[in-house]
Amino acid sequence: MPLPLKRLTGSLARGAAVLFGLATMPGAALAEKSLVYCTEGNPQSFNAQFSTSGTTVNAVTPLFNNLVEMAADGQITGSGLAESYTISADGLIYDFHLRRNVNFHSNDLFTPSRPLNADDVLFTFERQWHADHPYHNVGPATYDYFRDMGLPTLLKSVEKLDDHTVRITLDHPEAPFLADLAMPFLSIQSAEYANFLLKSGRQTSFDEMPIGTGPFRLVSYQKDVAIRYKAFDGYWRGRQPLDNLIYSITPNIAVRLNKLRSGECHVMIFPNPAELGNIEKDPNLVLERQDGRNVAYMALNTQKPPLDDVRVRRAITLAIDKRTLVDAVYQNGGMPAKNPIPPGMWSYNDSIEDHPFDPAEARRLLVEAGHAEGFTLDLWYPPVTRPYLPNGKRAAEMIRENLERVGIKLTLKTESWGNYRRQVTQGEQDMVLYGWTGDNGDPDNFLYFLLNCGAVRPGGANIARWCNPDFEEQITKAKVTSDVSRRTAHYRTAQQIFHQEVPWFPIANSIIVVAHRKEVKNYTNNIFNQDFSGVDIEAR
């Protein structure tokens, strides 16, 4: 049996070192098939209900499944834990028919006595939804996705019709609801495990030692070192080709590439754009490119003077040479962004003309706004490589240089990635470099989740603290109709309002690149679901 997570601190570093050493030996990698994945940071939690971080999602995905799933092209598939579903004509009632004989993992604390049933679906929703649920206040208890997606008011009821049928009734029609169900914060968790831990007074172990229905089970985790998983023999889709999956936590981008080249890791996340040409020339390596469906942006805190003045926000936008910034930071891996959704997403408003680089007009607007002498702001930048922003520090330095030329002085700040994420959602910063990768292929996941008025709160996703009634009206109307043409019209109008009010300085839309060794087979760079299902590795 694997060691419980809380007993791992002394032994995991030695075990990880041995494992990594074995992975670099010539010949057969191991008697068992082991794949090492070089990731960029620590997960904030092993429960995606608590975090919107892509790092956390990547760590959690191998452990769980959802009622429905998202294919690599963004389409919803019926291949999840629900073998079928029906939707009423008025779009309010969803009936899900669960698969039989779907097993949960076990660990040193708990062995399940039954397969998946409707109680597990109810638990997954009710923990996040009801303040009086016994697990609602266990752990960070923020449930930012659940809240910022509007589920507390959208849901009318979640009912168990029988052991294998769940009915979800909505308060009003919600076009993106099915896509929301494929997101990690609604991956299905074990009610039986939760009840067992509740009776023994060990509720916090639920999120520290998670069990799910996914292709891999968690074996161990040591912060800043590694996460180790093992193939789940009872996986409902069949046991996976890999025996072991190890996440080597490697924040330094150059070190990740060195590990990949040496064979110490087999898959590397987010290579430096400047290295892509060299990687392509290496006969041992393969690049997997995918439209990132993302946007990097600088959020301007619209509730703090002088950024509460739209003239100042426009001046900042006009003062930054976006084309030069993108060329320097992204190389050939990105293009300048002009809207809050990426260009490959339906309803993208390409008729909008991006704000030009015009320092003279920027200075004029600052004088008009009463800031002829300039002012000082802080700008926060992420300390780690992100899929939407490969070098936050370099981007921040270039923005500082541009703004100083029009009289705006910047103080650059950062924190460790976990602290950074917590800090920038509290609403105290002036300007923040951030970004977003779509979770479900729907514009709602950008326009509503990141910019709705309800997300203007400590911990909320709307870090620009921007609440515009006209914009809110458009994104809300778009949610309640399933007519794609009408939704498109609302979203395009919303993008025009965003462009006029400039709560963000959109920076870039990037290509997501993952590099892996040639012996890795069947790997897909799937931005929605990186669970390593079907991935294999050949002996060298």
Coordinates of C-alpha atoms in Angstrom, one line a residue:
M1 CA 0.0 0.0 0.0
P2 CA 1.2 3.6 -0.6
L3 CA 2.4 5.7 2.3
P4 CA -0.2 8.2 3.6
L5 CA 0.6 11.6 2.3
K6 CA 1.3 13.0 5.8
R7 CA 4.1 10.5 6.4
L8 CA 6.0 11.2 3.2
T9 CA 8.2 14.1 4.1
G10 CA 11.2 12.1 5.1
S11 CA 11.1 9.5 2.4
L12 CA 9.8 11.0 -0.7
A13 CA 12.8 13.0 -1.7
R14 CA 15.0 9.8 -1.6
G15 CA 12.3 7.8 -3.5
A16 CA 11.9 10.5 -6.1
A17 CA 15.7 10.7 -6.6
V18 CA 15.9 7.0 -7.0
L19 CA 13.0 7.0 -9.5
F20 CA 14.4 9.9 -11.5
G21 CA 17.8 8.2 -11.6
L22 CA 16.3 5.0 -12.9
A23 CA 14.4 6.9 -15.5
T24 CA 17.6 8.2 -17.0
M25 CA 19.3 4.8 -17.3
P26 CA 19.9 3.5 -20.8
G27 CA 17.9 0.5 -22.0
A28 CA 14.5 -0.2 -20.5
A29 CA 13.4 2.8 -18.4
L30 CA 12.1 0.5 -15.6
A31 CA 10.7 -2.9 -15.1
E32 CA 7.5 -1.0 -14.9
K33 CA 6.6 1.8 -17.3
S34 CA 7.2 5.1 -15.7
L35 CA 6.7 8.5 -17.2
V36 CA 8.1 11.7 -15.6
Y37 CA 6.3 14.9 -16.4
C38 CA 8.2 18.1 -15.7
T39 CA 5.7 20.6 -14.5
E40 CA 6.2 24.2 -13.4
G41 CA 4.9 24.5 -9.9
N42 CA 3.1 23.0 -6.8
P43 CA -0.6 22.5 -6.8
Q44 CA -2.6 24.7 -4.5
S45 CA -4.7 21.8 -3.5
F46 CA -5.7 18.3 -4.7
N47 CA -9.3 19.5 -5.0
A48 CA -10.1 21.7 -8.1
Q49 CA -13.1 23.1 -6.2
F50 CA -10.6 25.3 -4.3
S51 CA -8.5 26.7 -7.2
T52 CA -8.7 28.1 -10.7
S53 CA -4.9 27.5 -11.2
G54 CA -3.9 25.5 -14.3
T55 CA -1.1 24.0 -12.2
T56 CA -3.6 22.6 -9.8
V57 CA -5.9 21.4 -12.5
N58 CA -3.1 19.5 -14.2
A59 CA -2.3 17.8 -10.9
V60 CA -5.9 16.8 -10.2
T61 CA -7.0 15.7 -13.6
P62 CA -5.5 12.2 -13.6
L63 CA -7.5 11.5 -10.4
F64 CA -11.1 12.3 -11.4
N65 CA -13.8 12.1 -14.0
N66 CA -16.8 14.3 -14.8
L67 CA -20.4 13.6 -15.7
V68 CA -19.6 14.8 -19.3
E69 CA -16.2 15.4 -20.9
M70 CA -14.6 17.9 -23.2
A71 CA -12.8 16.7 -26.3
A72 CA -9.6 18.4 -27.5
D73 CA -11.6 20.4 -30.0
G74 CA -13.8 21.8 -27.2
Q75 CA -16.8 19.7 -28.0
I76 CA -18.8 18.1 -25.2
T77 CA -18.8 14.3 -25.4
G78 CA -21.1 11.8 -23.8
S79 CA -18.2 9.6 -22.6
G80 CA -18.0 10.7 -19.0
L81 CA -19.5 9.2 -15.9
A82 CA -22.9 9.8 -17.3
E83 CA -23.5 7.2 -20.1
S84 CA -26.4 9.3 -21.4
Y85 CA -28.4 12.5 -20.5
T86 CA -31.5 14.2 -21.6
I87 CA -32.4 17.9 -21.5
S88 CA -36.0 19.2 -21.3
A89 CA -37.4 21.3 -24.1
D90 CA -37.4 24.4 -21.9
G91 CA -33.7 23.9 -21.0
L92 CA -34.3 23.7 -17.3
I93 CA -34.2 19.9 -16.5
Y94 CA -31.2 17.7 -17.0
D95 CA -31.4 14.0 -16.3
F96 CA -28.1 12.1 -16.1
H97 CA -27.9 8.3 -16.3
L98 CA -24.8 7.1 -14.5
R99 CA -22.5 4.3 -15.6
R100 CA -22.7 1.1 -13.6
N101 CA -19.6 -0.5 -11.9
V102 CA -17.4 2.6 -11.8
N103 CA -14.9 2.1 -9.0
F104 CA -13.3 4.6 -6.7
H105 CA -9.6 4.4 -5.7
S106 CA -8.6 3.3 -2.2
N107 CA -5.9 4.5 0.1
D108 CA -4.4 3.6 3.5
L109 CA -7.4 5.3 5.2
F110 CA -10.3 3.9 3.2
T111 CA -11.5 1.1 0.9
P112 CA -14.8 1.8 -0.8
S113 CA -17.6 -0.6 -0.4
R114 CA -19.6 0.4 -3.4
P115 CA -19.1 1.8 -6.9
L116 CA -20.1 5.3 -8.0
N117 CA -23.7 6.2 -7.5
A118 CA -26.0 9.3 -7.4
D119 CA -25.0 10.1 -3.8
D120 CA -21.5 11.1 -5.1
V121 CA -22.9 13.5 -7.6
L122 CA -25.1 15.1 -5.0
F123 CA -22.2 15.4 -2.6
T124 CA -20.0 17.1 -5.3
F125 CA -22.6 19.8 -5.8
E126 CA -24.0 20.2 -2.3
R127 CA -20.6 20.7 -0.6
Q128 CA -20.0 23.8 -2.8
W129 CA -23.5 25.0 -2.8
H130 CA -24.9 24.8 0.8
A131 CA -23.3 26.7 3.6
D132 CA -24.7 24.2 6.1
H133 CA -23.1 21.2 4.4
P134 CA -20.7 19.4 6.8
Y135 CA -17.9 19.8 4.3
H136 CA -18.6 23.3 3.1
N137 CA -16.2 24.9 5.5
V138 CA -13.5 22.2 5.3
G139 CA -10.3 23.4 3.6
P140 CA -10.0 26.8 1.9
A141 CA -13.8 26.8 1.3
T142 CA -13.6 29.5 -1.4
Y143 CA -15.3 27.6 -4.2
D144 CA -14.4 30.5 -6.6
Y145 CA -15.4 28.6 -9.8
F146 CA -18.7 27.6 -8.4
R147 CA -19.5 31.1 -7.2
D148 CA -18.1 33.1 -10.2
M149 CA -19.8 30.9 -12.7
G150 CA -23.1 31.8 -11.0
L151 CA -24.1 28.3 -9.9
P152 CA -25.5 29.3 -6.4
T153 CA -28.3 31.1 -8.1
L154 CA -28.5 29.0 -11.3
L155 CA -29.2 25.7 -9.5
K156 CA -32.7 25.1 -8.3
S157 CA -32.3 21.5 -7.2
V158 CA -30.0 18.5 -7.6
E159 CA -32.0 15.3 -6.9
K160 CA -31.4 11.6 -6.8
L161 CA -34.1 9.9 -8.7
D162 CA -32.5 6.5 -8.1
D163 CA -29.0 5.1 -7.5
H164 CA -28.0 5.7 -11.1
T165 CA -30.1 8.7 -12.1
V166 CA -29.6 12.4 -11.1
R167 CA -31.9 15.2 -12.0
I168 CA -30.5 18.8 -12.1
T169 CA -33.1 21.5 -12.3
L170 CA -32.1 25.1 -13.2
D171 CA -33.7 28.3 -12.1
H172 CA -33.4 29.6 -15.6
P173 CA -32.0 28.4 -18.9
E174 CA -28.2 28.5 -19.1
A175 CA -26.6 27.8 -22.5
P176 CA -23.1 27.0 -21.2
F177 CA -24.3 24.7 -18.4
L178 CA -23.4 21.4 -20.0
A179 CA -19.9 22.7 -20.8
D180 CA -19.6 23.8 -17.2
L181 CA -20.2 20.3 -16.1
A182 CA -17.0 19.2 -17.9
M183 CA -14.9 21.6 -15.8
P184 CA -12.6 20.3 -13.1
F185 CA -14.4 22.0 -10.2
L186 CA -17.3 19.6 -10.9
S187 CA -15.3 16.4 -11.1
I188 CA -17.2 13.7 -9.1
Q189 CA -16.0 12.9 -5.6
S190 CA -16.8 10.1 -3.2
A191 CA -19.6 10.7 -0.7
E192 CA -18.8 7.4 1.0
Y193 CA -15.2 8.5 1.6
A194 CA -16.4 11.9 2.9
N195 CA -18.8 10.2 5.3
F196 CA -16.2 7.8 6.6
L197 CA -13.8 10.7 7.3
L198 CA -16.5 12.8 8.9
K199 CA -17.3 10.0 11.4
S200 CA -13.6 9.6 12.3
G201 CA -13.0 13.4 12.6
R202 CA -10.5 13.5 9.8
Q203 CA -12.4 15.7 7.3
T204 CA -9.2 17.6 6.2
S205 CA -7.8 14.3 4.8
F206 CA -10.5 14.3 2.1
D207 CA -8.7 17.0 0.1
E208 CA -5.1 16.1 1.2
M209 CA -5.5 12.4 0.4
P210 CA -8.0 12.4 -2.5
I211 CA -9.6 9.4 -4.1
G212 CA -11.4 9.5 -7.4
T213 CA -12.5 7.4 -10.3
G214 CA -9.7 8.5 -12.7
P215 CA -7.0 6.5 -14.5
F216 CA -4.4 7.2 -11.8
R217 CA -4.5 7.2 -8.0
L218 CA -2.4 9.4 -5.8
V219 CA 0.6 7.8 -4.1
S220 CA 2.6 10.7 -2.6
Y221 CA 3.3 14.4 -2.8
Q222 CA 6.2 16.5 -1.5
K223 CA 6.1 20.2 -2.0
D224 CA 8.8 21.5 -4.5
V225 CA 9.9 17.9 -5.3
A226 CA 7.3 15.6 -6.9
I227 CA 3.8 14.2 -7.1
R228 CA 3.6 10.5 -7.7
Y229 CA 0.7 8.6 -9.1
K230 CA 0.1 4.9 -9.9
A231 CA -2.2 3.4 -12.5
F232 CA -5.5 2.4 -11.1
D233 CA -6.1 -1.3 -11.8
G234 CA -9.9 -0.9 -11.4
Y235 CA -10.3 2.0 -13.8
W236 CA -13.7 1.8 -15.6
R237 CA -12.1 2.4 -19.0
G238 CA -9.5 -0.2 -18.4
R239 CA -6.0 -0.1 -16.9
Q240 CA -3.7 2.4 -18.6
P241 CA -0.4 1.5 -20.3
L242 CA 1.7 3.5 -17.8
D243 CA 2.4 2.0 -14.4
N244 CA 3.7 5.1 -12.8
L245 CA 3.2 8.8 -13.5
I246 CA 5.5 11.2 -11.7
Y247 CA 5.2 15.0 -11.8
S248 CA 8.7 16.5 -11.3
I249 CA 8.1 20.0 -9.9
T250 CA 10.6 22.2 -11.8
P251 CA 9.8 25.9 -11.8
N252 CA 13.0 26.9 -13.8
I253 CA 12.3 26.7 -17.5
A254 CA 15.9 26.0 -18.5
V255 CA 16.2 23.2 -15.9
R256 CA 13.0 21.6 -17.3
L257 CA 14.5 21.5 -20.8
N258 CA 17.8 20.1 -19.5
K259 CA 15.9 17.3 -17.7
L260 CA 14.0 16.6 -20.9
R261 CA 17.2 16.4 -23.0
S262 CA 18.9 14.1 -20.5
G263 CA 15.9 11.8 -20.2
E264 CA 15.3 12.7 -16.5
C265 CA 11.8 13.7 -17.6
H266 CA 9.8 12.6 -20.6
V267 CA 7.3 15.4 -21.1
M268 CA 8.0 19.1 -20.4
I269 CA 5.5 21.8 -20.0
F270 CA 6.0 25.4 -21.4
P271 CA 9.4 25.4 -23.1
N272 CA 11.0 28.8 -23.7
P273 CA 9.8 30.1 -27.1
A274 CA 13.4 31.0 -28.0
E275 CA 14.4 27.3 -27.7
L276 CA 11.7 25.9 -30.0
G277 CA 13.9 25.8 -33.0
N278 CA 16.6 23.9 -31.2
I279 CA 14.1 21.5 -29.8
E280 CA 12.7 20.8 -33.3
K281 CA 16.3 19.9 -34.4
D282 CA 16.8 17.4 -31.6
P283 CA 16.1 13.9 -33.0
N284 CA 15.1 12.7 -29.5
L285 CA 12.4 15.3 -29.0
V286 CA 9.0 16.1 -30.3
L287 CA 7.0 19.4 -30.1
E288 CA 3.2 19.3 -29.7
R289 CA 1.6 22.6 -30.6
Q290 CA -2.0 23.6 -29.8
D291 CA -4.1 26.8 -30.1
G292 CA -3.9 27.9 -26.5
R293 CA -7.5 29.4 -26.5
N294 CA -6.1 31.9 -24.0
V295 CA -5.4 35.5 -23.4
A296 CA -2.7 37.3 -21.4
Y297 CA -3.7 40.6 -20.1
M298 CA -2.8 43.4 -17.7
A299 CA -5.8 44.1 -15.4
L300 CA -6.2 47.7 -14.4
N301 CA -7.9 48.1 -11.0
T302 CA -10.8 50.3 -12.0
Q303 CA -11.8 51.0 -8.3
K304 CA -8.5 52.7 -7.5
P305 CA -7.6 56.2 -8.5
P306 CA -6.3 57.2 -11.0
L307 CA -7.3 54.0 -12.8
D308 CA -11.0 54.7 -12.1
D309 CA -10.7 57.3 -14.9
V310 CA -11.2 55.8 -18.3
R311 CA -9.0 58.4 -19.8
V312 CA -6.1 57.2 -17.7
R313 CA -6.8 53.6 -18.7
R314 CA -6.8 54.6 -22.4
A315 CA -3.6 56.5 -22.0
I316 CA -1.9 53.4 -20.5
T317 CA -3.1 51.3 -23.4
L318 CA -1.8 53.8 -26.0
A319 CA 1.6 54.2 -24.3
I320 CA 2.5 50.5 -24.6
D321 CA 4.2 49.2 -27.8
K322 CA 2.3 45.9 -27.8
R323 CA 3.8 44.5 -31.1
T324 CA 7.3 44.9 -29.8
L325 CA 6.4 43.4 -26.4
V326 CA 4.8 40.4 -28.0
D327 CA 7.7 39.8 -30.4
A328 CA 10.2 40.0 -27.5
V329 CA 8.3 37.8 -25.0
Y330 CA 6.6 35.3 -27.2
Q331 CA 9.0 35.0 -30.2
N332 CA 6.9 33.0 -32.7
G333 CA 4.6 31.6 -30.1
G334 CA 2.0 34.4 -29.8
M335 CA 0.1 37.2 -31.5
P336 CA -1.1 40.5 -30.1
A337 CA -4.5 40.3 -28.4
K338 CA -7.2 43.0 -28.8
N339 CA -10.3 41.3 -27.1
P340 CA -10.9 39.5 -23.9
I341 CA -11.5 36.2 -25.8
P342 CA -9.1 34.5 -28.1
P343 CA -9.6 34.7 -31.9
G344 CA -10.3 31.0 -32.4
M345 CA -13.4 31.2 -30.3
W346 CA -16.9 31.7 -31.8
S347 CA -18.3 35.2 -31.3
Y348 CA -14.9 36.8 -31.5
N349 CA -15.4 40.4 -32.7
D350 CA -12.7 40.9 -35.3
S351 CA -14.2 44.2 -36.5
I352 CA -12.8 45.9 -33.4
E353 CA -9.6 47.8 -34.2
D354 CA -6.9 47.5 -31.5
H355 CA -5.8 50.6 -29.7
P356 CA -2.7 51.9 -31.5
F357 CA 0.7 52.6 -30.1
D358 CA 0.4 56.4 -29.7
P359 CA 2.5 57.9 -26.8
A360 CA 1.6 61.5 -27.9
E361 CA -2.1 60.9 -27.5
A362 CA -1.4 59.1 -24.2
R363 CA 0.3 62.2 -22.9
R364 CA -2.6 64.4 -24.1
L365 CA -5.1 62.2 -22.3
L366 CA -3.1 62.2 -19.1
V367 CA -3.0 66.0 -19.1
E368 CA -6.7 66.2 -19.8
A369 CA -7.3 63.9 -16.8
G370 CA -5.3 66.2 -14.6
H371 CA -2.0 64.2 -14.4
A372 CA 0.4 66.4 -16.3
E373 CA 3.1 65.6 -13.7
G374 CA 2.5 61.9 -13.9
F375 CA 2.0 59.4 -11.0
T376 CA 3.3 56.1 -9.6
L377 CA 1.7 52.7 -9.8
D378 CA 2.6 49.2 -8.8
L379 CA 2.6 46.4 -11.4
W380 CA 2.5 42.7 -10.3
Y381 CA 4.0 40.1 -12.6
P382 CA 3.8 36.2 -12.3
P383 CA 7.1 34.7 -11.1
V384 CA 6.7 31.5 -13.2
T385 CA 6.2 30.6 -16.8
R386 CA 2.5 30.5 -17.7
P387 CA 0.9 29.0 -20.9
Y388 CA -0.4 32.5 -21.7
L389 CA 2.8 34.4 -20.6
P390 CA 6.2 32.8 -21.0
N391 CA 8.1 35.5 -19.2
G392 CA 6.1 37.8 -16.9
K393 CA 9.2 39.7 -15.6
R394 CA 10.4 40.6 -19.1
A395 CA 6.9 41.8 -20.1
A396 CA 6.6 43.9 -16.9
E397 CA 10.0 45.5 -17.5
M398 CA 9.0 46.5 -21.1
I399 CA 5.7 47.9 -19.9
R400 CA 7.5 49.9 -17.2
E401 CA 9.9 51.3 -19.8
N402 CA 7.0 52.3 -22.1
L403 CA 5.0 54.0 -19.3
E404 CA 7.9 55.9 -17.9
R405 CA 8.1 57.7 -21.2
V406 CA 4.7 59.3 -20.6
G407 CA 5.3 60.1 -17.0
I408 CA 3.9 57.0 -15.3
K409 CA 6.4 55.3 -13.0
L410 CA 6.0 51.7 -12.1
T411 CA 7.1 49.7 -9.1
L412 CA 7.4 46.0 -10.1
K413 CA 6.3 43.4 -7.6
T414 CA 5.9 39.6 -7.4
E415 CA 5.5 36.8 -5.0
S416 CA 5.8 33.0 -5.1
W417 CA 3.1 31.6 -7.5
G418 CA 0.8 30.5 -4.8
N419 CA 1.0 33.7 -2.9
Y420 CA 0.8 35.7 -6.1
R421 CA -2.5 34.1 -7.0
R422 CA -3.9 34.8 -3.5
Q423 CA -2.6 38.4 -3.4
V424 CA -3.9 39.6 -6.8
T425 CA -7.4 38.4 -6.2
Q426 CA -7.8 40.6 -3.1
G427 CA -8.2 43.8 -5.0
E428 CA -5.4 45.8 -3.5
Q429 CA -3.0 46.0 -6.5
D430 CA -3.0 48.8 -9.1
M431 CA -2.1 46.6 -12.1
V432 CA -1.6 42.9 -12.5
L433 CA -0.2 40.7 -15.3
Y434 CA -2.4 37.7 -15.6
G435 CA -4.1 35.5 -18.1
W436 CA -6.7 32.8 -18.7
T437 CA -7.0 29.6 -20.7
G438 CA -10.6 28.6 -21.5
D439 CA -11.9 25.7 -19.6
N440 CA -14.9 24.7 -21.7
G441 CA -14.8 26.2 -25.2
D442 CA -17.5 28.8 -24.4
P443 CA -17.1 32.6 -24.5
D444 CA -19.0 32.7 -21.2
N445 CA -15.9 31.2 -19.5
F446 CA -14.0 34.4 -20.3
L447 CA -16.6 37.2 -20.5
Y448 CA -18.8 36.2 -17.6
F449 CA -16.4 34.4 -15.3
L450 CA -13.6 37.0 -15.5
L451 CA -15.6 40.2 -15.9
N452 CA -19.1 39.8 -14.3
C453 CA -20.0 42.1 -11.4
G454 CA -20.5 39.2 -9.0
A455 CA -16.8 38.3 -9.3
V456 CA -15.8 41.8 -8.0
R457 CA -15.0 40.6 -4.5
P458 CA -12.0 39.5 -2.5
G459 CA -10.9 36.2 -4.1
G460 CA -13.1 36.8 -7.1
A461 CA -11.9 36.3 -10.7
N462 CA -12.6 39.9 -11.8
I463 CA -9.3 41.3 -10.7
A464 CA -9.9 44.5 -12.7
R465 CA -12.7 45.2 -10.2
W466 CA -14.8 46.4 -13.2
C467 CA -18.6 46.3 -13.0
N468 CA -20.3 47.8 -16.0
P469 CA -24.1 47.6 -16.2
D470 CA -24.2 47.6 -20.0
F471 CA -21.6 44.9 -20.3
E472 CA -23.3 42.9 -17.6
E473 CA -26.6 43.0 -19.5
Q474 CA -25.0 41.6 -22.6
I475 CA -23.2 38.7 -21.0
T476 CA -26.2 37.8 -18.9
K477 CA -28.6 37.8 -21.9
A478 CA -26.1 35.6 -23.8
K479 CA -26.3 33.0 -21.1
V480 CA -30.0 32.4 -21.1
T481 CA -30.5 31.6 -24.8
S482 CA -29.3 28.6 -26.7
D483 CA -29.6 30.5 -30.0
V484 CA -26.0 30.7 -31.1
S485 CA -26.6 33.7 -33.4
R486 CA -28.2 35.7 -30.6
R487 CA -25.5 34.7 -28.2
T488 CA -22.9 35.8 -30.7
A489 CA -24.6 39.2 -31.1
H490 CA -24.6 39.8 -27.3
Y491 CA -21.0 38.7 -26.9
R492 CA -19.8 40.9 -29.8
T493 CA -21.6 43.9 -28.3
A494 CA -20.0 43.1 -24.9
Q495 CA -16.5 43.1 -26.5
Q496 CA -17.2 46.6 -28.0
I497 CA -18.1 47.9 -24.5
F498 CA -14.9 46.3 -23.1
H499 CA -12.9 47.9 -25.8
Q500 CA -14.3 51.4 -25.0
E501 CA -13.9 51.0 -21.2
V502 CA -10.5 49.3 -21.2
P503 CA -10.5 47.4 -17.9
W504 CA -7.6 45.3 -19.3
F505 CA -4.7 45.9 -21.6
P506 CA -5.0 42.7 -23.6
I507 CA -1.5 41.5 -24.4
A508 CA -1.4 38.3 -26.4
N509 CA -3.0 35.0 -27.5
S510 CA -0.4 32.2 -27.3
I511 CA 0.2 28.8 -28.8
I512 CA 0.5 26.1 -26.1
V513 CA 3.6 24.0 -26.7
V514 CA 4.6 20.9 -24.9
A515 CA 7.8 19.0 -25.7
H516 CA 8.3 15.3 -25.1
R517 CA 10.8 12.6 -25.8
K518 CA 10.3 10.5 -28.9
E519 CA 9.7 7.3 -26.9
V520 CA 6.5 8.8 -25.5
K521 CA 3.6 7.5 -27.6
N522 CA -0.1 8.6 -27.9
Y523 CA 0.5 11.9 -26.1
T524 CA -2.0 14.6 -27.0
N525 CA -1.5 18.3 -26.0
N526 CA -5.1 18.6 -24.8
I527 CA -5.6 22.0 -23.0
F528 CA -8.9 20.7 -21.5
N529 CA -8.0 17.3 -20.1
Q530 CA -4.4 16.3 -19.5
D531 CA -4.9 13.0 -17.6
F532 CA -2.4 10.9 -19.6
S533 CA -5.0 8.3 -20.6
G534 CA -3.7 6.0 -23.3
V535 CA -0.2 7.5 -23.1
D536 CA 2.6 4.9 -23.4
I537 CA 6.4 4.9 -23.3
E538 CA 8.7 2.7 -25.3
A539 CA 12.0 1.3 -23.9
R540 CA 15.0 3.1 -25.3

